Amino acid sequence: MLILAMLWLVFWGLIALGVAVLFNWALARFIEALVPPIGRFVELGGLRLHVADSGLRPGLSEPPLLFIHGLLGQLNEFAYALATRFPERRVVLIDRPGAGYSQTANPQTLAEQAKTVARAIEALGLEKPLVVGHSLGGAVALALALDHRDRIGGLALIAPLTHLVAAPPKILGELARRGRFACWLTAWTFGPVVTLLRSGVARDMVFAPDPKPARFWSLGGGLLAARPSALLAAARDVLTQPREMPRMIRRYGALDLTIGVLYGEGDKLLDPERQGADFCAEAPGAELTRIAGGHMLPLTRPGETETFIRGVLARMTPKL
């Protein structure tokens, strides 16, 4: 009788799992219909990367700009208000591996993502771009500068992750601590719903003290973070940092390119002192700019962010 009851529970458990997976698959398709790709796809070493490229036109200024977004983000965060402010240059936005509409890297490490970006620079014919990295995208940009220095001309880092953080976002920390199957199970069952339910708390942490921009979930692409594939890739992003960041930190003193760092004084997600000031003390030639605002400066303060990027371009030009 006990065995029969257990088999009955397993049966209904599998039914519930199937329903949850089907629901989240349908939810992901619905989200993708609301926030479709805005760029094109490039095949790089067996990995499909989603990029939005303003293209080559006569009379463009050099260098081009290459934008890399942060954790649980995607390229719409730059397309929303910032990328169009540079009509005189070629502007390329990249969905990091595993994010937006790009396939997940194997392994999903900072070094592997930097290698993918280096391949994209070559495939797209970008000549020594200024790499603009936001948040975790800043860490990928630093890995790019450390491992593929010859491909880039400089770094403009916006609220970058430069050192380990003690507490990653709660849902991602929970996913990262679990085994591979448990992580998959969470992402494909209650993970997306929990992400959407916690969006208000995340908004207060990520955007404050600035208000959330209008239509961020659609035009800014925020909804894409609630898909199971995005949660799994972001959990792997978190998992790799304790192994990679210490090795990167030891190499900051060898950075030999123009680097600008922008931080909002009210950033509640990353510490401007630890992640900004301490990094600039370790990296030769890195200069820190502080402004009012929170973590999502490309969305909330595009004008001041544009001014910062143009300042890095002005410092970078004599070195090209």
Short mmCIF file of C-alpha atoms in Angstrom, two decimals:
data_model
loop_
_atom_site.label_atom_id
_atom_site.label_comp_id
_atom_site.label_asym_id
_atom_site.label_seq_id
_atom_site.Cartn_x
_atom_site.Cartn_y
_atom_site.Cartn_z
CA MET A 1 0.00 0.00 0.00
CA LEU A 2 2.85 2.37 0.89
CA ILE A 3 4.60 1.66 -2.41
CA LEU A 4 1.37 2.36 -4.29
CA ALA A 5 0.94 5.67 -2.47
CA MET A 6 4.53 6.65 -3.28
CA LEU A 7 4.05 5.77 -6.93
CA TRP A 8 0.87 7.83 -6.94
CA LEU A 9 2.75 10.83 -5.49
CA VAL A 10 5.53 10.44 -8.05
CA PHE A 11 2.97 10.30 -10.84
CA TRP A 12 1.23 13.50 -9.75
CA GLY A 13 4.59 15.13 -9.07
CA LEU A 14 5.63 14.46 -12.66
CA ILE A 15 2.31 15.82 -13.89
CA ALA A 16 2.81 19.00 -11.81
CA LEU A 17 6.37 19.35 -13.12
CA GLY A 18 5.20 18.97 -16.70
CA VAL A 19 2.50 21.60 -16.19
CA ALA A 20 5.02 24.01 -14.62
CA VAL A 21 7.54 23.52 -17.43
CA LEU A 22 4.84 23.96 -20.08
CA PHE A 23 3.55 27.10 -18.34
CA ASN A 24 7.04 28.64 -18.16
CA TRP A 25 7.76 27.71 -21.76
CA ALA A 26 4.55 29.50 -22.79
CA LEU A 27 5.42 32.45 -20.53
CA ALA A 28 8.84 32.76 -22.18
CA ARG A 29 7.26 32.73 -25.66
CA PHE A 30 4.76 35.40 -24.54
CA ILE A 31 7.57 37.58 -23.17
CA GLU A 32 9.54 37.17 -26.41
CA ALA A 33 6.50 38.25 -28.40
CA LEU A 34 6.30 41.40 -26.28
CA VAL A 35 10.07 42.05 -26.48
CA PRO A 36 11.33 40.65 -29.81
CA PRO A 37 14.94 40.81 -31.04
CA ILE A 38 15.90 44.23 -32.41
CA GLY A 39 19.17 43.20 -34.05
CA ARG A 40 20.62 40.34 -36.07
CA PHE A 41 22.35 37.08 -35.25
CA VAL A 42 26.03 36.30 -35.74
CA GLU A 43 27.49 32.78 -35.55
CA LEU A 44 30.76 32.73 -33.59
CA GLY A 45 32.48 29.41 -32.98
CA GLY A 46 29.20 27.52 -32.73
CA LEU A 47 27.53 30.17 -30.53
CA ARG A 48 24.75 32.39 -31.85
CA LEU A 49 25.14 35.98 -30.67
CA HIS A 50 22.45 38.65 -30.92
CA VAL A 51 23.84 42.08 -31.90
CA ALA A 52 22.35 45.43 -32.84
CA ASP A 53 24.71 47.24 -35.18
CA SER A 54 24.21 50.79 -36.49
CA GLY A 55 26.49 49.81 -39.39
CA LEU A 56 29.20 51.44 -41.45
CA ARG A 57 28.49 54.75 -43.17
CA PRO A 58 30.74 57.27 -44.88
CA GLY A 59 32.24 59.91 -42.60
CA LEU A 60 31.89 58.06 -39.29
CA SER A 61 34.23 59.02 -36.46
CA GLU A 62 36.63 56.55 -34.91
CA PRO A 63 36.71 54.60 -32.69
CA PRO A 64 33.41 52.70 -32.78
CA LEU A 65 31.51 51.95 -29.57
CA LEU A 66 30.79 48.43 -28.30
CA PHE A 67 28.28 48.09 -25.45
CA ILE A 68 28.13 45.12 -23.02
CA HIS A 69 25.25 44.92 -20.52
CA GLY A 70 25.13 43.50 -17.00
CA LEU A 71 23.60 40.64 -15.00
CA LEU A 72 20.07 39.67 -16.09
CA GLY A 73 20.20 42.48 -18.64
CA GLN A 74 20.19 42.69 -22.42
CA LEU A 75 21.06 45.16 -25.15
CA ASN A 76 17.69 46.98 -24.99
CA GLU A 77 18.99 48.70 -21.86
CA PHE A 78 21.38 50.67 -24.08
CA ALA A 79 19.01 51.01 -27.03
CA TYR A 80 16.37 52.59 -24.75
CA ALA A 81 18.01 56.02 -24.36
CA LEU A 82 21.80 55.95 -24.71
CA ALA A 83 22.99 54.34 -27.96
CA THR A 84 21.28 56.83 -30.28
CA ARG A 85 23.24 59.69 -28.69
CA PHE A 86 26.29 58.81 -30.80
CA PRO A 87 25.09 59.26 -34.41
CA GLU A 88 28.60 60.13 -35.55
CA ARG A 89 29.98 56.68 -34.70
CA ARG A 90 29.33 53.05 -35.42
CA VAL A 91 27.55 51.66 -32.37
CA VAL A 92 27.29 47.93 -31.65
CA LEU A 93 25.19 46.49 -28.82
CA ILE A 94 25.71 42.88 -27.75
CA ASP A 95 23.52 40.49 -25.83
CA ARG A 96 26.03 38.72 -23.58
CA PRO A 97 26.12 34.92 -23.94
CA GLY A 98 23.09 33.48 -22.16
CA ALA A 99 21.30 36.83 -21.98
CA GLY A 100 18.72 38.43 -24.22
CA TYR A 101 18.67 36.40 -27.43
CA SER A 102 22.26 35.10 -27.37
CA GLN A 103 23.05 31.45 -26.70
CA THR A 104 24.76 30.45 -23.47
CA ALA A 105 28.54 30.09 -23.51
CA ASN A 106 30.14 26.80 -22.50
CA PRO A 107 31.48 27.34 -19.91
CA GLN A 108 29.55 30.47 -18.85
CA THR A 109 32.63 32.23 -17.47
CA LEU A 110 33.85 35.80 -17.72
CA ALA A 111 36.87 34.62 -19.72
CA GLU A 112 34.73 32.66 -22.19
CA GLN A 113 32.34 35.58 -22.62
CA ALA A 114 35.30 37.90 -23.23
CA LYS A 115 36.59 35.46 -25.86
CA THR A 116 33.18 35.54 -27.57
CA VAL A 117 33.18 39.34 -27.56
CA ALA A 118 36.72 39.33 -29.03
CA ARG A 119 35.47 37.05 -31.83
CA ALA A 120 32.55 39.42 -32.41
CA ILE A 121 34.93 42.39 -32.70
CA GLU A 122 36.85 40.52 -35.39
CA ALA A 123 33.77 39.21 -37.20
CA LEU A 124 32.11 42.64 -37.28
CA GLY A 125 35.27 44.40 -38.40
CA LEU A 126 35.46 46.75 -35.41
CA GLU A 127 38.79 48.57 -35.25
CA LYS A 128 39.95 49.15 -31.66
CA PRO A 129 36.50 50.01 -30.25
CA LEU A 130 35.85 51.79 -27.00
CA VAL A 131 34.16 49.07 -24.95
CA VAL A 132 31.35 50.36 -22.75
CA GLY A 133 30.59 47.82 -20.01
CA HIS A 134 27.80 48.19 -17.46
CA SER A 135 27.76 46.27 -14.14
CA LEU A 136 28.71 42.63 -14.86
CA GLY A 137 29.35 43.79 -18.41
CA GLY A 138 32.14 45.84 -16.88
CA ALA A 139 33.73 42.65 -15.55
CA VAL A 140 33.47 41.08 -19.02
CA ALA A 141 35.03 44.23 -20.50
CA LEU A 142 37.90 43.96 -18.00
CA ALA A 143 38.42 40.29 -18.90
CA LEU A 144 38.48 41.39 -22.54
CA ALA A 145 41.15 44.00 -21.77
CA LEU A 146 43.23 41.51 -19.78
CA ASP A 147 43.06 38.61 -22.25
CA HIS A 148 42.53 40.32 -25.63
CA ARG A 149 44.19 43.70 -25.24
CA ASP A 150 45.07 44.00 -28.94
CA ARG A 151 41.37 43.99 -29.95
CA ILE A 152 40.23 47.12 -28.07
CA GLY A 153 41.19 50.76 -27.67
CA GLY A 154 39.79 51.66 -24.25
CA LEU A 155 37.19 51.00 -21.56
CA ALA A 156 34.28 53.11 -20.36
CA LEU A 157 32.94 51.24 -17.33
CA ILE A 158 29.54 52.20 -15.92
CA ALA A 159 28.90 50.99 -12.35
CA PRO A 160 31.22 48.05 -13.09
CA LEU A 161 31.71 44.88 -11.08
CA THR A 162 35.45 44.92 -10.36
CA HIS A 163 35.61 43.00 -7.05
CA LEU A 164 33.63 40.17 -5.48
CA VAL A 165 30.34 41.01 -3.80
CA ALA A 166 29.28 39.24 -0.61
CA ALA A 167 25.59 38.84 -1.48
CA PRO A 168 24.39 38.33 -5.08
CA PRO A 169 20.68 38.87 -5.90
CA LYS A 170 18.66 36.44 -3.76
CA ILE A 171 17.04 34.28 -6.44
CA LEU A 172 20.36 33.95 -8.32
CA GLY A 173 22.26 33.16 -5.15
CA GLU A 174 19.76 30.41 -4.38
CA LEU A 175 20.08 28.99 -7.89
CA ALA A 176 23.89 29.15 -7.90
CA ARG A 177 24.16 27.21 -4.62
CA ARG A 178 22.14 24.27 -5.92
CA GLY A 179 23.26 21.32 -8.00
CA ARG A 180 22.79 21.38 -11.75
CA PHE A 181 19.47 19.49 -11.76
CA ALA A 182 18.07 21.41 -8.79
CA CYS A 183 19.07 24.65 -10.47
CA TRP A 184 17.29 23.63 -13.68
CA LEU A 185 14.24 22.50 -11.69
CA THR A 186 14.00 25.84 -9.89
CA ALA A 187 14.41 27.88 -13.06
CA TRP A 188 11.72 25.89 -14.87
CA THR A 189 9.18 25.76 -12.02
CA PHE A 190 8.77 28.72 -9.65
CA GLY A 191 11.83 30.79 -10.67
CA PRO A 192 10.15 32.96 -13.34
CA VAL A 193 7.07 33.67 -11.19
CA VAL A 194 9.22 34.54 -8.17
CA THR A 195 11.31 36.85 -10.37
CA LEU A 196 8.20 38.68 -11.54
CA LEU A 197 6.75 38.88 -8.03
CA ARG A 198 10.01 40.30 -6.67
CA SER A 199 10.29 42.85 -9.47
CA GLY A 200 9.16 45.64 -7.16
CA VAL A 201 11.90 44.87 -4.65
CA ALA A 202 14.43 44.52 -7.46
CA ARG A 203 13.32 47.87 -8.86
CA ASP A 204 13.99 49.60 -5.54
CA MET A 205 17.43 48.00 -5.30
CA VAL A 206 18.54 48.37 -8.91
CA PHE A 207 17.13 51.78 -9.88
CA ALA A 208 16.92 53.73 -6.59
CA PRO A 209 17.33 56.56 -5.88
CA ASP A 210 16.33 57.15 -9.51
CA PRO A 211 12.81 56.24 -10.67
CA LYS A 212 12.28 53.28 -12.97
CA PRO A 213 12.06 54.51 -16.58
CA ALA A 214 8.69 54.37 -18.31
CA ARG A 215 8.01 51.08 -20.12
CA PHE A 216 11.24 49.53 -18.88
CA TRP A 217 9.74 46.04 -18.92
CA SER A 218 8.99 46.27 -22.66
CA LEU A 219 11.14 48.95 -24.33
CA GLY A 220 13.97 48.43 -21.84
CA GLY A 221 13.69 44.65 -22.21
CA GLY A 222 13.28 43.98 -18.49
CA LEU A 223 10.77 41.16 -19.01
CA LEU A 224 13.38 39.01 -20.77
CA ALA A 225 15.07 38.39 -17.40
CA ALA A 226 12.09 36.31 -16.22
CA ARG A 227 12.66 33.48 -18.73
CA PRO A 228 14.15 30.21 -17.38
CA SER A 229 17.09 30.37 -19.79
CA ALA A 230 18.03 33.86 -18.57
CA LEU A 231 17.83 32.80 -14.92
CA LEU A 232 20.04 29.76 -15.54
CA ALA A 233 22.67 31.77 -17.41
CA ALA A 234 22.67 34.47 -14.72
CA ALA A 235 23.10 31.85 -11.99
CA ARG A 236 26.15 30.54 -13.84
CA ASP A 237 27.42 34.13 -14.10
CA VAL A 238 27.23 34.37 -10.31
CA LEU A 239 28.78 30.94 -9.75
CA THR A 240 31.93 31.66 -11.75
CA GLN A 241 32.85 34.94 -10.05
CA PRO A 242 34.54 33.58 -6.87
CA ARG A 243 36.90 31.57 -9.08
CA GLU A 244 37.67 34.24 -11.67
CA MET A 245 37.57 37.61 -9.94
CA PRO A 246 40.56 37.08 -7.60
CA ARG A 247 42.76 36.15 -10.56
CA MET A 248 41.58 39.18 -12.48
CA ILE A 249 42.15 41.53 -9.55
CA ARG A 250 45.78 40.47 -9.33
CA ARG A 251 46.25 41.60 -12.96
CA TYR A 252 44.63 45.04 -12.75
CA GLY A 253 48.02 46.68 -12.32
CA ALA A 254 49.02 45.50 -15.81
CA LEU A 255 46.18 47.29 -17.59
CA ASP A 256 47.74 49.72 -20.06
CA LEU A 257 44.82 51.41 -21.80
CA THR A 258 42.53 54.36 -21.24
CA ILE A 259 39.92 53.50 -18.62
CA GLY A 260 37.08 55.62 -17.31
CA VAL A 261 34.77 54.54 -14.48
CA LEU A 262 31.37 56.10 -13.79
CA TYR A 263 29.46 55.53 -10.56
CA GLY A 264 26.26 56.89 -9.08
CA GLU A 265 26.72 58.05 -5.51
CA GLY A 266 23.45 56.39 -4.53
CA ASP A 267 24.17 52.97 -6.10
CA LYS A 268 22.54 50.36 -3.83
CA LEU A 269 23.65 47.33 -5.81
CA LEU A 270 27.43 47.84 -6.00
CA ASP A 271 29.59 49.90 -3.65
CA PRO A 272 31.11 52.92 -5.47
CA GLU A 273 34.08 52.91 -3.08
CA ARG A 274 34.99 49.23 -3.34
CA GLN A 275 34.05 48.70 -6.97
CA GLY A 276 35.00 52.14 -8.26
CA ALA A 277 37.57 53.98 -6.15
CA ASP A 278 39.52 50.87 -5.11
CA PHE A 279 39.69 49.66 -8.70
CA CYS A 280 40.96 53.03 -9.94
CA ALA A 281 43.68 52.92 -7.27
CA GLU A 282 44.81 49.53 -8.65
CA ALA A 283 44.54 50.15 -12.41
CA PRO A 284 47.04 52.61 -13.95
CA GLY A 285 45.37 55.46 -15.77
CA ALA A 286 41.84 54.63 -14.58
CA GLU A 287 39.81 57.71 -13.66
CA LEU A 288 36.65 57.71 -11.54
CA THR A 289 33.70 60.02 -12.19
CA ARG A 290 30.93 60.29 -9.60
CA ILE A 291 27.46 61.61 -10.28
CA ALA A 292 24.14 61.54 -8.50
CA GLY A 293 22.02 58.50 -9.23
CA GLY A 294 21.79 54.75 -8.77
CA HIS A 295 22.98 51.66 -10.61
CA MET A 296 21.12 51.83 -13.93
CA LEU A 297 22.70 55.02 -15.23
CA PRO A 298 22.41 54.17 -18.96
CA LEU A 299 18.63 54.11 -18.50
CA THR A 300 18.06 56.73 -15.82
CA ARG A 301 20.77 59.30 -16.62
CA PRO A 302 21.61 58.90 -20.31
CA GLY A 303 22.73 62.50 -20.76
CA GLU A 304 25.32 62.36 -17.99
CA THR A 305 26.38 58.89 -19.15
CA GLU A 306 26.89 60.23 -22.68
CA THR A 307 29.06 63.04 -21.29
CA PHE A 308 31.15 60.49 -19.42
CA ILE A 309 31.66 58.31 -22.51
CA ARG A 310 32.64 61.31 -24.60
CA GLY A 311 35.15 62.25 -21.91
CA VAL A 312 36.76 58.80 -22.15
CA LEU A 313 36.82 59.13 -25.95
CA ALA A 314 38.63 62.46 -25.62
CA ARG A 315 41.26 60.90 -23.35
CA MET A 316 41.57 57.85 -25.58
CA THR A 317 42.03 59.56 -28.96
CA PRO A 318 45.70 60.61 -28.56
CA LYS A 319 46.61 56.97 -27.74
CA LEU A 320 45.08 55.50 -30.91
#
